[in-house]
PDB file of C-alpha atoms in Angstrom:
ATOM      1  CA  MET A 265     -63.363  74.108  96.442  1.00  0.00           C
ATOM      2  CA  ALA A 266     -62.309  70.625  95.405  1.00  0.00           C
ATOM      3  CA  GLU A 267     -65.963  69.594  95.080  1.00  0.00           C
ATOM      4  CA  ALA A 268     -66.650  72.588  92.839  1.00  0.00           C
ATOM      5  CA  VAL A 269     -63.718  71.629  90.610  1.00  0.00           C
ATOM      6  CA  TYR A 270     -64.984  68.050  90.397  1.00  0.00           C
ATOM      7  CA  ASN A 271     -68.454  69.254  89.426  1.00  0.00           C
ATOM      8  CA  GLN A 272     -66.973  71.242  86.568  1.00  0.00           C
ATOM      9  CA  CYS A 273     -64.395  68.608  85.550  1.00  0.00           C
ATOM     10  CA  PRO A 274     -65.713  65.081  86.175  1.00  0.00           C
ATOM     11  CA  SER A 275     -63.805  62.116  84.827  1.00  0.00           C
ATOM     12  CA  TRP A 276     -66.633  61.218  82.427  1.00  0.00           C
ATOM     13  CA  ALA A 277     -66.418  64.581  80.657  1.00  0.00           C
ATOM     14  CA  LEU A 278     -63.917  63.064  78.231  1.00  0.00           C
ATOM     15  CA  SER A 279     -66.507  60.584  76.988  1.00  0.00           C
ATOM     16  CA  VAL A 280     -68.878  63.436  76.135  1.00  0.00           C
ATOM     17  CA  GLY A 281     -66.178  65.161  74.096  1.00  0.00           C
ATOM     18  CA  TYR A 282     -65.257  62.012  72.205  1.00  0.00           C
ATOM     19  CA  MET A 283     -68.921  61.415  71.463  1.00  0.00           C
ATOM     20  CA  GLY A 284     -68.830  64.711  69.594  1.00  0.00           C
ATOM     21  CA  VAL A 285     -65.826  63.489  67.604  1.00  0.00           C
ATOM     22  CA  VAL A 286     -67.579  60.242  66.714  1.00  0.00           C
ATOM     23  CA  SER A 287     -70.861  61.983  65.866  1.00  0.00           C
ATOM     24  CA  ALA A 288     -69.225  64.391  63.421  1.00  0.00           C
ATOM     25  CA  ALA A 289     -67.378  61.623  61.590  1.00  0.00           C
ATOM     26  CA  ILE A 290     -70.039  58.902  61.504  1.00  0.00           C
ATOM     27  CA  LEU A 291     -73.089  61.026  60.724  1.00  0.00           C
ATOM     28  CA  SER A 292     -71.318  63.009  58.004  1.00  0.00           C
ATOM     29  CA  ASN A 293     -69.978  59.846  56.393  1.00  0.00           C
ATOM     30  CA  TRP A 294     -73.431  58.321  56.656  1.00  0.00           C
ATOM     31  CA  GLY A 295     -74.908  61.254  54.746  1.00  0.00           C
ATOM     32  CA  SER A 296     -72.078  61.116  52.220  1.00  0.00           C
ATOM     33  CA  ALA A 297     -72.595  57.397  51.627  1.00  0.00           C
ATOM     34  CA  TRP A 298     -76.357  57.875  51.389  1.00  0.00           C
ATOM     35  CA  GLY A 299     -76.021  60.576  48.721  1.00  0.00           C
ATOM     36  CA  THR A 300     -73.395  58.613  46.793  1.00  0.00           C
ATOM     37  CA  TRP A 301     -75.541  55.484  46.848  1.00  0.00           C
ATOM     38  CA  LYS A 302     -78.715  57.156  45.589  1.00  0.00           C
ATOM     39  CA  SER A 303     -76.971  59.223  42.911  1.00  0.00           C
ATOM     40  CA  GLY A 304     -74.609  56.444  41.851  1.00  0.00           C
ATOM     41  CA  VAL A 305     -77.360  53.927  41.152  1.00  0.00           C
ATOM     42  CA  SER A 306     -79.183  56.431  38.951  1.00  0.00           C
ATOM     43  CA  LEU A 307     -75.967  57.376  37.173  1.00  0.00           C
ATOM     44  CA  VAL A 308     -75.220  53.761  36.250  1.00  0.00           C
ATOM     45  CA  ASN A 309     -78.829  53.201  35.187  1.00  0.00           C
ATOM     46  CA  THR A 310     -78.765  56.291  32.988  1.00  0.00           C
ATOM     47  CA  GLY A 311     -75.378  55.366  31.538  1.00  0.00           C
ATOM     48  CA  ILE A 312     -76.896  52.232  30.019  1.00  0.00           C
ATOM     49  CA  ARG A 313     -79.290  54.289  27.919  1.00  0.00           C
ATOM     50  CA  HIS A 314     -77.106  57.337  27.298  1.00  0.00           C
ATOM     51  CA  PRO A 315     -73.388  56.751  28.042  1.00  0.00           C
ATOM     52  CA  GLY A 316     -72.429  60.226  26.864  1.00  0.00           C
ATOM     53  CA  SER A 317     -74.061  61.849  29.906  1.00  0.00           C
ATOM     54  CA  VAL A 318     -72.198  59.839  32.554  1.00  0.00           C
ATOM     55  CA  MET A 319     -69.313  62.257  33.148  1.00  0.00           C
ATOM     56  CA  LYS A 320     -71.663  65.241  33.055  1.00  0.00           C
ATOM     57  CA  ASN A 321     -73.973  63.811  35.704  1.00  0.00           C
ATOM     58  CA  VAL A 322     -71.226  62.732  38.104  1.00  0.00           C
ATOM     59  CA  ILE A 323     -71.556  66.064  39.956  1.00  0.00           C
ATOM     60  CA  PRO A 324     -74.045  64.767  42.606  1.00  0.00           C
ATOM     61  CA  ILE A 325     -71.604  62.024  43.584  1.00  0.00           C
ATOM     62  CA  VAL A 326     -68.753  64.518  43.967  1.00  0.00           C
ATOM     63  CA  MET A 327     -70.886  66.875  46.052  1.00  0.00           C
ATOM     64  CA  ALA A 328     -72.020  64.012  48.281  1.00  0.00           C
ATOM     65  CA  GLY A 329     -68.404  62.969  48.853  1.00  0.00           C
ATOM     66  CA  VAL A 330     -67.453  66.456  50.047  1.00  0.00           C
ATOM     67  CA  ILE A 331     -69.838  66.115  53.002  1.00  0.00           C
ATOM     68  CA  GLY A 332     -67.642  63.399  54.477  1.00  0.00           C
ATOM     69  CA  ILE A 333     -64.697  65.812  54.388  1.00  0.00           C
ATOM     70  CA  TYR A 334     -66.670  68.287  56.519  1.00  0.00           C
ATOM     71  CA  GLY A 335     -67.108  65.664  59.213  1.00  0.00           C
ATOM     72  CA  LEU A 336     -63.428  64.729  58.993  1.00  0.00           C
ATOM     73  CA  ILE A 337     -62.362  68.345  59.535  1.00  0.00           C
ATOM     74  CA  ILE A 338     -64.549  68.805  62.601  1.00  0.00           C
ATOM     75  CA  SER A 339     -63.514  65.436  64.045  1.00  0.00           C
ATOM     76  CA  VAL A 340     -59.822  66.274  63.780  1.00  0.00           C
ATOM     77  CA  ILE A 341     -60.319  69.719  65.331  1.00  0.00           C
ATOM     78  CA  LEU A 342     -62.335  68.331  68.240  1.00  0.00           C
ATOM     79  CA  ALA A 343     -59.935  65.443  68.852  1.00  0.00           C
ATOM     80  CA  GLU A 344     -56.967  67.806  68.985  1.00  0.00           C
ATOM     81  CA  SER A 345     -58.809  70.019  71.490  1.00  0.00           C
ATOM     82  CA  ILE A 346     -59.274  67.257  74.083  1.00  0.00           C
ATOM     83  CA  PRO A 347     -56.332  67.311  76.547  1.00  0.00           C
ATOM     84  CA  ARG A 348     -54.966  64.319  78.421  1.00  0.00           C
ATOM     85  CA  PRO A 349     -54.952  64.165  82.240  1.00  0.00           C
ATOM     86  CA  ASN A 350     -51.845  65.584  83.893  1.00  0.00           C
ATOM     87  CA  ASP A 351     -49.143  63.658  85.754  1.00  0.00           C
ATOM     88  CA  GLN A 352     -51.207  63.724  88.969  1.00  0.00           C
ATOM     89  CA  ARG A 353     -54.069  61.968  87.102  1.00  0.00           C
ATOM     90  CA  GLN A 354     -56.221  65.056  87.343  1.00  0.00           C
ATOM     91  CA  ASN A 355     -58.724  65.698  84.601  1.00  0.00           C
ATOM     92  CA  LEU A 356     -58.217  68.989  82.775  1.00  0.00           C
ATOM     93  CA  TYR A 357     -61.219  68.639  80.481  1.00  0.00           C
ATOM     94  CA  SER A 358     -64.373  70.336  81.743  1.00  0.00           C
ATOM     95  CA  ILE A 359     -67.944  69.269  81.148  1.00  0.00           C
ATOM     96  CA  TYR A 360     -68.592  72.700  79.618  1.00  0.00           C
ATOM     97  CA  THR A 361     -66.027  72.028  76.900  1.00  0.00           C
ATOM     98  CA  GLY A 362     -67.331  68.491  76.467  1.00  0.00           C
ATOM     99  CA  MET A 363     -70.871  69.678  75.880  1.00  0.00           C
ATOM    100  CA  ALA A 364     -69.617  72.301  73.428  1.00  0.00           C
ATOM    101  CA  HIS A 365     -67.692  69.647  71.496  1.00  0.00           C
ATOM    102  CA  LEU A 366     -70.693  67.313  71.527  1.00  0.00           C
ATOM    103  CA  ALA A 367     -72.928  70.079  70.197  1.00  0.00           C
ATOM    104  CA  ALA A 368     -70.376  70.912  67.491  1.00  0.00           C
ATOM    105  CA  GLY A 369     -70.118  67.280  66.423  1.00  0.00           C
ATOM    106  CA  LEU A 370     -73.881  66.798  66.296  1.00  0.00           C
ATOM    107  CA  CYS A 371     -74.348  70.076  64.434  1.00  0.00           C
ATOM    108  CA  CYS A 372     -71.915  69.091  61.707  1.00  0.00           C
ATOM    109  CA  GLY A 373     -72.942  65.436  61.605  1.00  0.00           C
ATOM    110  CA  LEU A 374     -76.702  65.886  61.474  1.00  0.00           C
ATOM    111  CA  SER A 375     -76.413  68.707  58.948  1.00  0.00           C
ATOM    112  CA  GLY A 376     -74.226  66.492  56.787  1.00  0.00           C
ATOM    113  CA  LEU A 377     -76.670  63.603  57.120  1.00  0.00           C
ATOM    114  CA  ALA A 378     -79.604  65.762  56.024  1.00  0.00           C
ATOM    115  CA  ALA A 379     -77.635  67.346  53.182  1.00  0.00           C
ATOM    116  CA  GLY A 380     -76.413  63.951  51.975  1.00  0.00           C
ATOM    117  CA  GLY A 381     -79.932  62.572  51.856  1.00  0.00           C
ATOM    118  CA  CYS A 382     -81.168  65.643  50.010  1.00  0.00           C
ATOM    119  CA  ILE A 383     -78.340  65.431  47.463  1.00  0.00           C
ATOM    120  CA  GLY A 384     -78.993  61.728  46.985  1.00  0.00           C
ATOM    121  CA  ILE A 385     -82.713  62.118  46.319  1.00  0.00           C
ATOM    122  CA  VAL A 386     -82.330  65.168  44.071  1.00  0.00           C
ATOM    123  CA  GLY A 387     -79.423  63.541  42.249  1.00  0.00           C
ATOM    124  CA  GLU A 388     -81.314  60.293  41.783  1.00  0.00           C
ATOM    125  CA  TYR A 389     -84.300  61.807  40.035  1.00  0.00           C
ATOM    126  CA  GLY A 390     -82.302  64.583  38.372  1.00  0.00           C
ATOM    127  CA  VAL A 391     -79.789  62.261  36.728  1.00  0.00           C
ATOM    128  CA  ARG A 392     -82.561  59.953  35.536  1.00  0.00           C
ATOM    129  CA  CYS A 393     -84.546  62.826  34.040  1.00  0.00           C
ATOM    130  CA  VAL A 394     -81.533  64.320  32.276  1.00  0.00           C
ATOM    131  CA  GLY A 395     -80.613  60.919  30.857  1.00  0.00           C
ATOM    132  CA  TYR A 396     -84.170  60.207  29.761  1.00  0.00           C
ATOM    133  CA  ARG A 397     -84.440  63.561  27.992  1.00  0.00           C
ATOM    134  CA  ALA A 398     -81.082  63.056  26.296  1.00  0.00           C
ATOM    135  CA  SER A 399     -82.240  59.651  25.057  1.00  0.00           C
ATOM    136  CA  ASN A 400     -85.549  61.066  23.759  1.00  0.00           C
ATOM    137  CA  ILE A 401     -87.524  58.506  25.751  1.00  0.00           C
ATOM    138  CA  THR A 402     -91.290  58.577  25.219  1.00  0.00           C
ATOM    139  CA  LEU A 403     -94.136  56.855  27.017  1.00  0.00           C
ATOM    140  CA  PHE A 404     -94.957  54.923  23.838  1.00  0.00           C
ATOM    141  CA  PRO A 405     -91.621  54.235  22.087  1.00  0.00           C
ATOM    142  CA  GLY A 406     -91.533  53.373  18.414  1.00  0.00           C
ATOM    143  CA  LYS A 407     -89.232  51.043  16.572  1.00  0.00           C
ATOM    144  CA  ILE A 408     -86.166  53.321  16.859  1.00  0.00           C
ATOM    145  CA  GLU A 409     -86.613  54.004  20.565  1.00  0.00           C
ATOM    146  CA  SER A 410     -87.325  50.399  21.453  1.00  0.00           C
ATOM    147  CA  ALA A 411     -84.281  49.167  19.524  1.00  0.00           C
ATOM    148  CA  GLY A 412     -81.884  51.136  21.692  1.00  0.00           C
ATOM    149  CA  TYR A 413     -81.965  54.533  23.331  1.00  0.00           C
ATOM    150  CA  ALA A 414     -78.249  55.199  22.828  1.00  0.00           C
ATOM    151  CA  THR A 415     -78.576  54.910  19.025  1.00  0.00           C
ATOM    152  CA  ILE A 416     -80.811  57.961  18.618  1.00  0.00           C
ATOM    153  CA  PRO A 417     -78.775  60.554  16.666  1.00  0.00           C
ATOM    154  CA  ASP A 418     -78.187  64.070  17.929  1.00  0.00           C
ATOM    155  CA  GLN A 419     -79.131  65.840  14.722  1.00  0.00           C
ATOM    156  CA  THR A 420     -81.788  68.178  13.406  1.00  0.00           C
ATOM    157  CA  HIS A 421     -84.971  66.907  11.861  1.00  0.00           C
ATOM    158  CA  GLY A 422     -85.739  68.051   8.342  1.00  0.00           C
ATOM    159  CA  GLY A 423     -85.457  71.753   7.635  1.00  0.00           C
ATOM    160  CA  ASP A 424     -86.332  73.058  11.079  1.00  0.00           C
ATOM    161  CA  ASN A 425     -83.928  73.425  13.978  1.00  0.00           C
ATOM    162  CA  GLU A 426     -85.665  71.016  16.328  1.00  0.00           C
ATOM    163  CA  ASP A 427     -83.140  68.735  18.008  1.00  0.00           C
ATOM    164  CA  LEU A 428     -84.245  65.119  18.217  1.00  0.00           C
ATOM    165  CA  SER A 429     -82.333  64.596  21.469  1.00  0.00           C
ATOM    166  CA  GLY A 430     -83.776  67.716  23.055  1.00  0.00           C
ATOM    167  CA  SER A 431     -80.377  69.063  24.097  1.00  0.00           C
ATOM    168  CA  ASP A 432     -81.826  72.461  24.962  1.00  0.00           C
ATOM    169  CA  ASP A 433     -84.382  70.965  27.348  1.00  0.00           C
ATOM    170  CA  GLN A 434     -81.711  68.607  28.648  1.00  0.00           C
ATOM    171  CA  ASN A 435     -79.486  71.553  29.587  1.00  0.00           C
ATOM    172  CA  LYS A 436     -82.389  73.254  31.331  1.00  0.00           C
ATOM    173  CA  LEU A 437     -83.007  70.129  33.409  1.00  0.00           C
ATOM    174  CA  PHE A 438     -79.325  69.873  34.246  1.00  0.00           C
ATOM    175  CA  VAL A 439     -79.080  73.510  35.366  1.00  0.00           C
ATOM    176  CA  GLY A 440     -82.152  73.127  37.564  1.00  0.00           C
ATOM    177  CA  MET A 441     -80.722  69.984  39.152  1.00  0.00           C
ATOM    178  CA  LEU A 442     -77.375  71.721  39.695  1.00  0.00           C
ATOM    179  CA  ILE A 443     -79.000  74.649  41.514  1.00  0.00           C
ATOM    180  CA  MET A 444     -80.876  72.295  43.829  1.00  0.00           C
ATOM    181  CA  LEU A 445     -77.658  70.390  44.541  1.00  0.00           C
ATOM    182  CA  ILE A 446     -75.787  73.589  45.379  1.00  0.00           C
ATOM    183  CA  PHE A 447     -78.362  74.677  47.938  1.00  0.00           C
ATOM    184  CA  SER A 448     -78.470  71.153  49.356  1.00  0.00           C
ATOM    185  CA  GLU A 449     -74.699  71.230  49.798  1.00  0.00           C
ATOM    186  CA  ALA A 450     -75.043  74.580  51.581  1.00  0.00           C
ATOM    187  CA  LEU A 451     -76.935  72.845  54.393  1.00  0.00           C
ATOM    188  CA  ALA A 452     -73.825  70.880  55.333  1.00  0.00           C
ATOM    189  CA  LEU A 453     -71.706  74.013  55.002  1.00  0.00           C
ATOM    190  CA  TYR A 454     -73.943  75.846  57.465  1.00  0.00           C
ATOM    191  CA  GLY A 455     -73.474  73.050  59.981  1.00  0.00           C
ATOM    192  CA  LEU A 456     -69.716  73.163  59.452  1.00  0.00           C
ATOM    193  CA  ILE A 457     -69.540  76.905  60.124  1.00  0.00           C
ATOM    194  CA  VAL A 458     -71.611  76.690  63.312  1.00  0.00           C
ATOM    195  CA  ALA A 459     -69.595  73.676  64.490  1.00  0.00           C
ATOM    196  CA  LEU A 460     -66.342  75.593  64.038  1.00  0.00           C
ATOM    197  CA  ILE A 461     -67.700  78.469  66.115  1.00  0.00           C
ATOM    198  CA  VAL A 462     -69.102  76.287  68.888  1.00  0.00           C
ATOM    199  CA  SER A 463     -65.916  74.203  69.105  1.00  0.00           C
ATOM    200  CA  GLN A 464     -63.979  77.298  70.193  1.00  0.00           C
ATOM    201  CA  HIS A 465     -65.963  77.553  73.448  1.00  0.00           C
ATOM    202  CA  SER A 466     -63.917  75.987  76.217  1.00  0.00           C
ATOM    203  CA  TYR A 467     -63.308  76.084  79.969  1.00  0.00           C
ATOM    204  CA  SER A 468     -60.038  74.786  81.384  1.00  0.00           C
ATOM    205  CA  CYS A 469     -59.880  73.021  84.740  1.00  0.00           C
ATOM    206  CA  GLY A 470     -56.376  74.260  85.531  1.00  0.00           C
ATOM    207  CA  GLY A 471     -52.808  74.151  84.322  1.00  0.00           C
ATOM    208  CA  GLU A 472     -50.832  71.023  83.633  1.00  0.00           C
TER     209      GLU A 472
END
């Protein structure tokens, strides 16, 4: 009987559980930093040409930062679920629970890593394209465009209603980028939901 209990509750089971805690925190923060880095560089680059679009295009950075919070939530839940050995130095944490916590941590962490990379890449090109369209950048700029992109007025040309800055096309680009960011963020949310469910699976080795 004692051998069966040891097989279910070895002393190294705690290390497996804490690996789940570390995986959820590090991988999610890695994805969050990755998305913030890619989107932030493009935001600063676009702000040089069109400063008015900086606050509007900060959404990818905010969405990338939320992914780190997902990993923090799962890490705290898993860490609180790992019990200490009792007064007789007997381990109460089973390998079944440890594997469940490891799977939950990897599920949340890897999903956050993938979502962060997706948000970073979509945000990088999306922010640049929105800024370029707002600045009316062309492949062969004339004297006005080459003098400074931020000086191009947002006004109508002549008698027609054509906007020089292309604000209508700019809004279409922004909405398309926003939809892609939302579905990219959902990838991390899916991992969070599954991690919460898996983390509830536990097997106790006995009372304290």
